């Protein structure tokens, strides 16, 4: 009886850590796969082209798979957050917002961005033709990004209440940086500073989710 009880109490802890482990690896996996393509795909310019463009062309399936696998890991992380944060402030909304971001990545995979600005190789320079797929890609990405920004602020509120001032500041700064980088890329697509700022925002917010998941898995 004692052995059965010990086994039943160990399983939720193991599952909880596994789910949060998905949150730890989701960001590094996405960033590494995207950067590997950015530096090797012919015609791709990290300073001009958003990473979403990588889903176009002959090797576009790699970035599409990157979107889907990272999305599934993010949704798993959201389930882990729900267990780790309950009960308390943010226990409901933070997982919902992170999960919504993960779902938006699946939408971005289903509806790829329009080819533009000379990528993939052979595409004319300029903004290109806006299609329904490209519009839905932008819509899905925009909703997902805003959800992740909101998740940063929700988590920051909880951390502040727990007296973790350093973590709260980190979460707020990350959310603000990511929001600013998204506004920049939305208003200045193709501009070098806006694109590089967006890259920085992506790396920052994925790092935040990884560190948050790691922190909660140790609690």
mmCIF file of N, CA and C in Angstrom, residues 115-167:
data_model
loop_
_atom_site.group_PDB
_atom_site.id
_atom_site.type_symbol
_atom_site.label_atom_id
_atom_site.label_comp_id
_atom_site.label_asym_id
_atom_site.label_seq_id
_atom_site.Cartn_x
_atom_site.Cartn_y
_atom_site.Cartn_z
ATOM 1 N N UNK A 115 6.311 35.392 -49.767
ATOM 2 C CA UNK A 115 7.681 35.690 -50.222
ATOM 3 C C UNK A 115 7.793 37.180 -50.549
ATOM 4 N N UNK A 116 8.908 37.780 -50.210
ATOM 5 C CA UNK A 116 9.087 39.210 -50.460
ATOM 6 C C UNK A 116 10.553 39.585 -50.296
ATOM 7 N N UNK A 117 10.900 40.770 -50.709
ATOM 8 C CA UNK A 117 12.224 41.353 -50.508
ATOM 9 C C UNK A 117 13.361 40.433 -50.965
ATOM 10 N N UNK A 118 13.152 39.757 -52.079
ATOM 11 C CA UNK A 118 14.211 38.948 -52.662
ATOM 12 C C UNK A 118 14.406 37.585 -52.052
ATOM 13 N N UNK A 119 13.518 37.165 -51.156
ATOM 14 C CA UNK A 119 13.638 35.817 -50.571
ATOM 15 C C UNK A 119 12.302 35.105 -50.647
ATOM 16 N N UNK A 120 12.329 33.812 -51.056
ATOM 17 C CA UNK A 120 13.480 32.989 -51.424
ATOM 18 C C UNK A 120 14.175 33.492 -52.696
ATOM 19 N N UNK A 121 15.334 32.935 -52.962
ATOM 20 C CA UNK A 121 16.117 33.361 -54.115
ATOM 21 C C UNK A 121 15.260 33.330 -55.372
ATOM 22 N N UNK A 122 15.312 34.426 -56.113
ATOM 23 C CA UNK A 122 14.505 34.555 -57.314
ATOM 24 C C UNK A 122 13.256 35.394 -57.121
ATOM 25 N N UNK A 123 12.896 35.677 -55.862
ATOM 26 C CA UNK A 123 11.743 36.537 -55.572
ATOM 27 C C UNK A 123 12.115 37.983 -55.854
ATOM 28 N N UNK A 124 11.259 38.742 -56.521
ATOM 29 C CA UNK A 124 11.573 40.151 -56.786
ATOM 30 C C UNK A 124 11.726 40.949 -55.490
ATOM 31 N N UNK A 125 12.525 42.007 -55.562
ATOM 32 C CA UNK A 125 12.659 42.898 -54.417
ATOM 33 C C UNK A 125 11.336 43.632 -54.182
ATOM 34 N N UNK A 126 11.171 44.149 -52.968
ATOM 35 C CA UNK A 126 9.946 44.873 -52.646
ATOM 36 C C UNK A 126 9.019 44.042 -51.785
ATOM 37 N N UNK A 127 7.898 44.632 -51.389
ATOM 38 C CA UNK A 127 6.981 43.961 -50.461
ATOM 39 C C UNK A 127 6.286 42.750 -51.038
ATOM 40 N N UNK A 128 6.182 42.662 -52.340
ATOM 41 C CA UNK A 128 5.553 41.507 -52.967
ATOM 42 C C UNK A 128 4.036 41.550 -52.887
ATOM 43 N N UNK A 129 3.424 40.456 -53.342
ATOM 44 C CA UNK A 129 1.960 40.351 -53.374
ATOM 45 C C UNK A 129 1.455 39.844 -52.030
ATOM 46 N N UNK A 130 0.446 40.513 -51.482
ATOM 47 C CA UNK A 130 -0.144 40.100 -50.214
ATOM 48 C C UNK A 130 -1.267 39.097 -50.494
ATOM 49 N N UNK A 131 -1.132 37.895 -49.971
ATOM 50 C CA UNK A 131 -2.131 36.852 -50.174
ATOM 51 C C UNK A 131 -2.908 36.607 -48.879
ATOM 52 N N UNK A 132 -3.948 35.780 -48.983
ATOM 53 C CA UNK A 132 -4.730 35.431 -47.788
ATOM 54 C C UNK A 132 -3.853 34.704 -46.779
ATOM 55 N N UNK A 133 -2.990 33.816 -47.278
ATOM 56 C CA UNK A 133 -2.093 33.089 -46.384
ATOM 57 C C UNK A 133 -1.185 34.045 -45.617
ATOM 58 N N UNK A 134 -0.612 35.020 -46.332
ATOM 59 C CA UNK A 134 0.263 35.986 -45.678
ATOM 60 C C UNK A 134 -0.477 36.827 -44.650
ATOM 61 N N UNK A 135 -1.710 37.202 -44.965
ATOM 62 C CA UNK A 135 -2.517 38.004 -44.037
ATOM 63 C C UNK A 135 -2.835 37.216 -42.767
ATOM 64 N N UNK A 136 -3.230 35.946 -42.940
ATOM 65 C CA UNK A 136 -3.543 35.103 -41.783
ATOM 66 C C UNK A 136 -2.292 34.814 -40.956
ATOM 67 N N UNK A 137 -1.152 34.707 -41.638
ATOM 68 C CA UNK A 137 0.112 34.510 -40.918
ATOM 69 C C UNK A 137 0.388 35.702 -39.994
ATOM 70 N N UNK A 138 0.229 36.894 -40.530
ATOM 71 C CA UNK A 138 0.460 38.099 -39.730
ATOM 72 C C UNK A 138 -0.534 38.208 -38.583
ATOM 73 N N UNK A 139 -1.788 37.846 -38.858
ATOM 74 C CA UNK A 139 -2.818 37.925 -37.825
ATOM 75 C C UNK A 139 -2.529 36.941 -36.692
ATOM 76 N N UNK A 140 -2.200 35.701 -37.064
ATOM 77 C CA UNK A 140 -1.898 34.691 -36.048
ATOM 78 C C UNK A 140 -0.681 35.094 -35.224
ATOM 79 N N UNK A 141 0.354 35.568 -35.919
ATOM 80 C CA UNK A 141 1.559 35.989 -35.213
ATOM 81 C C UNK A 141 1.299 37.163 -34.295
ATOM 82 N N UNK A 142 0.537 38.143 -34.767
ATOM 83 C CA UNK A 142 0.250 39.320 -33.956
ATOM 84 C C UNK A 142 -0.502 38.975 -32.684
ATOM 85 N N UNK A 143 -1.533 38.131 -32.806
ATOM 86 C CA UNK A 143 -2.298 37.718 -31.622
ATOM 87 C C UNK A 143 -1.396 36.952 -30.651
ATOM 88 N N UNK A 144 -0.595 36.038 -31.187
ATOM 89 C CA UNK A 144 0.289 35.256 -30.338
ATOM 90 C C UNK A 144 1.323 36.105 -29.620
ATOM 91 N N UNK A 145 1.911 37.055 -30.330
ATOM 92 C CA UNK A 145 2.917 37.922 -29.712
ATOM 93 C C UNK A 145 2.318 38.739 -28.571
ATOM 94 N N UNK A 146 1.122 39.287 -28.797
ATOM 95 C CA UNK A 146 0.473 40.090 -27.760
ATOM 96 C C UNK A 146 0.112 39.232 -26.546
ATOM 97 N N UNK A 147 -0.281 37.985 -26.787
ATOM 98 C CA UNK A 147 -0.573 37.081 -25.679
ATOM 99 C C UNK A 147 0.677 36.809 -24.851
ATOM 100 N N UNK A 148 1.817 36.640 -25.518
ATOM 101 C CA UNK A 148 3.056 36.371 -24.787
ATOM 102 C C UNK A 148 3.512 37.600 -24.011
ATOM 103 N N UNK A 149 3.324 38.771 -24.587
ATOM 104 C CA UNK A 149 3.633 40.009 -23.862
ATOM 105 C C UNK A 149 2.783 40.098 -22.603
ATOM 106 N N UNK A 150 1.485 39.830 -22.751
ATOM 107 C CA UNK A 150 0.587 39.877 -21.594
ATOM 108 C C UNK A 150 0.996 38.861 -20.542
ATOM 109 N N UNK A 151 1.457 37.672 -20.987
ATOM 110 C CA UNK A 151 1.905 36.647 -20.044
ATOM 111 C C UNK A 151 3.091 37.143 -19.224
ATOM 112 N N UNK A 152 3.989 37.886 -19.849
ATOM 113 C CA UNK A 152 5.139 38.450 -19.119
ATOM 114 C C UNK A 152 4.661 39.355 -17.987
ATOM 115 N N UNK A 153 3.676 40.188 -18.279
ATOM 116 C CA UNK A 153 3.178 41.119 -17.273
ATOM 117 C C UNK A 153 2.388 40.402 -16.179
ATOM 118 N N UNK A 154 1.614 39.390 -16.544
ATOM 119 C CA UNK A 154 0.861 38.626 -15.552
ATOM 120 C C UNK A 154 1.819 37.914 -14.589
ATOM 121 N N UNK A 155 2.846 37.287 -15.146
ATOM 122 C CA UNK A 155 3.841 36.610 -14.307
ATOM 123 C C UNK A 155 4.576 37.631 -13.433
ATOM 124 N N UNK A 156 4.888 38.797 -13.997
ATOM 125 C CA UNK A 156 5.578 39.844 -13.223
ATOM 126 C C UNK A 156 4.747 40.265 -12.019
ATOM 127 N N UNK A 157 3.432 40.377 -12.198
ATOM 128 C CA UNK A 157 2.548 40.749 -11.097
ATOM 129 C C UNK A 157 2.600 39.717 -9.981
ATOM 130 N N UNK A 158 2.599 38.466 -10.353
ATOM 131 C CA UNK A 158 2.681 37.403 -9.343
ATOM 132 C C UNK A 158 4.033 37.440 -8.630
ATOM 133 N N UNK A 159 5.098 37.595 -9.401
ATOM 134 C CA UNK A 159 6.431 37.616 -8.796
ATOM 135 C C UNK A 159 6.598 38.793 -7.849
ATOM 136 N N UNK A 160 6.018 39.936 -8.217
ATOM 137 C CA UNK A 160 6.091 41.105 -7.337
ATOM 138 C C UNK A 160 5.361 40.833 -6.027
ATOM 139 N N UNK A 161 4.207 40.182 -6.097
ATOM 140 C CA UNK A 161 3.438 39.867 -4.894
ATOM 141 C C UNK A 161 4.193 38.888 -4.014
ATOM 142 N N UNK A 162 4.972 38.007 -4.633
ATOM 143 C CA UNK A 162 5.759 37.031 -3.862
ATOM 144 C C UNK A 162 7.043 37.635 -3.303
ATOM 145 N N UNK A 163 7.301 38.911 -3.612
ATOM 146 C CA UNK A 163 8.501 39.564 -3.117
ATOM 147 C C UNK A 163 9.740 39.294 -3.937
ATOM 148 N N UNK A 164 9.561 38.791 -5.156
ATOM 149 C CA UNK A 164 10.698 38.488 -6.034
ATOM 150 C C UNK A 164 10.879 39.671 -6.989
ATOM 151 N N UNK A 165 11.403 40.755 -6.454
ATOM 152 C CA UNK A 165 11.488 42.007 -7.204
ATOM 153 C C UNK A 165 12.367 41.880 -8.447
ATOM 154 N N UNK A 166 13.462 41.163 -8.335
ATOM 155 C CA UNK A 166 14.359 41.002 -9.480
ATOM 156 C C UNK A 166 13.690 40.262 -10.622
ATOM 157 N N UNK A 167 13.007 39.177 -10.307
ATOM 158 C CA UNK A 167 12.284 38.426 -11.317
ATOM 159 C C UNK A 167 11.160 39.261 -11.927
#
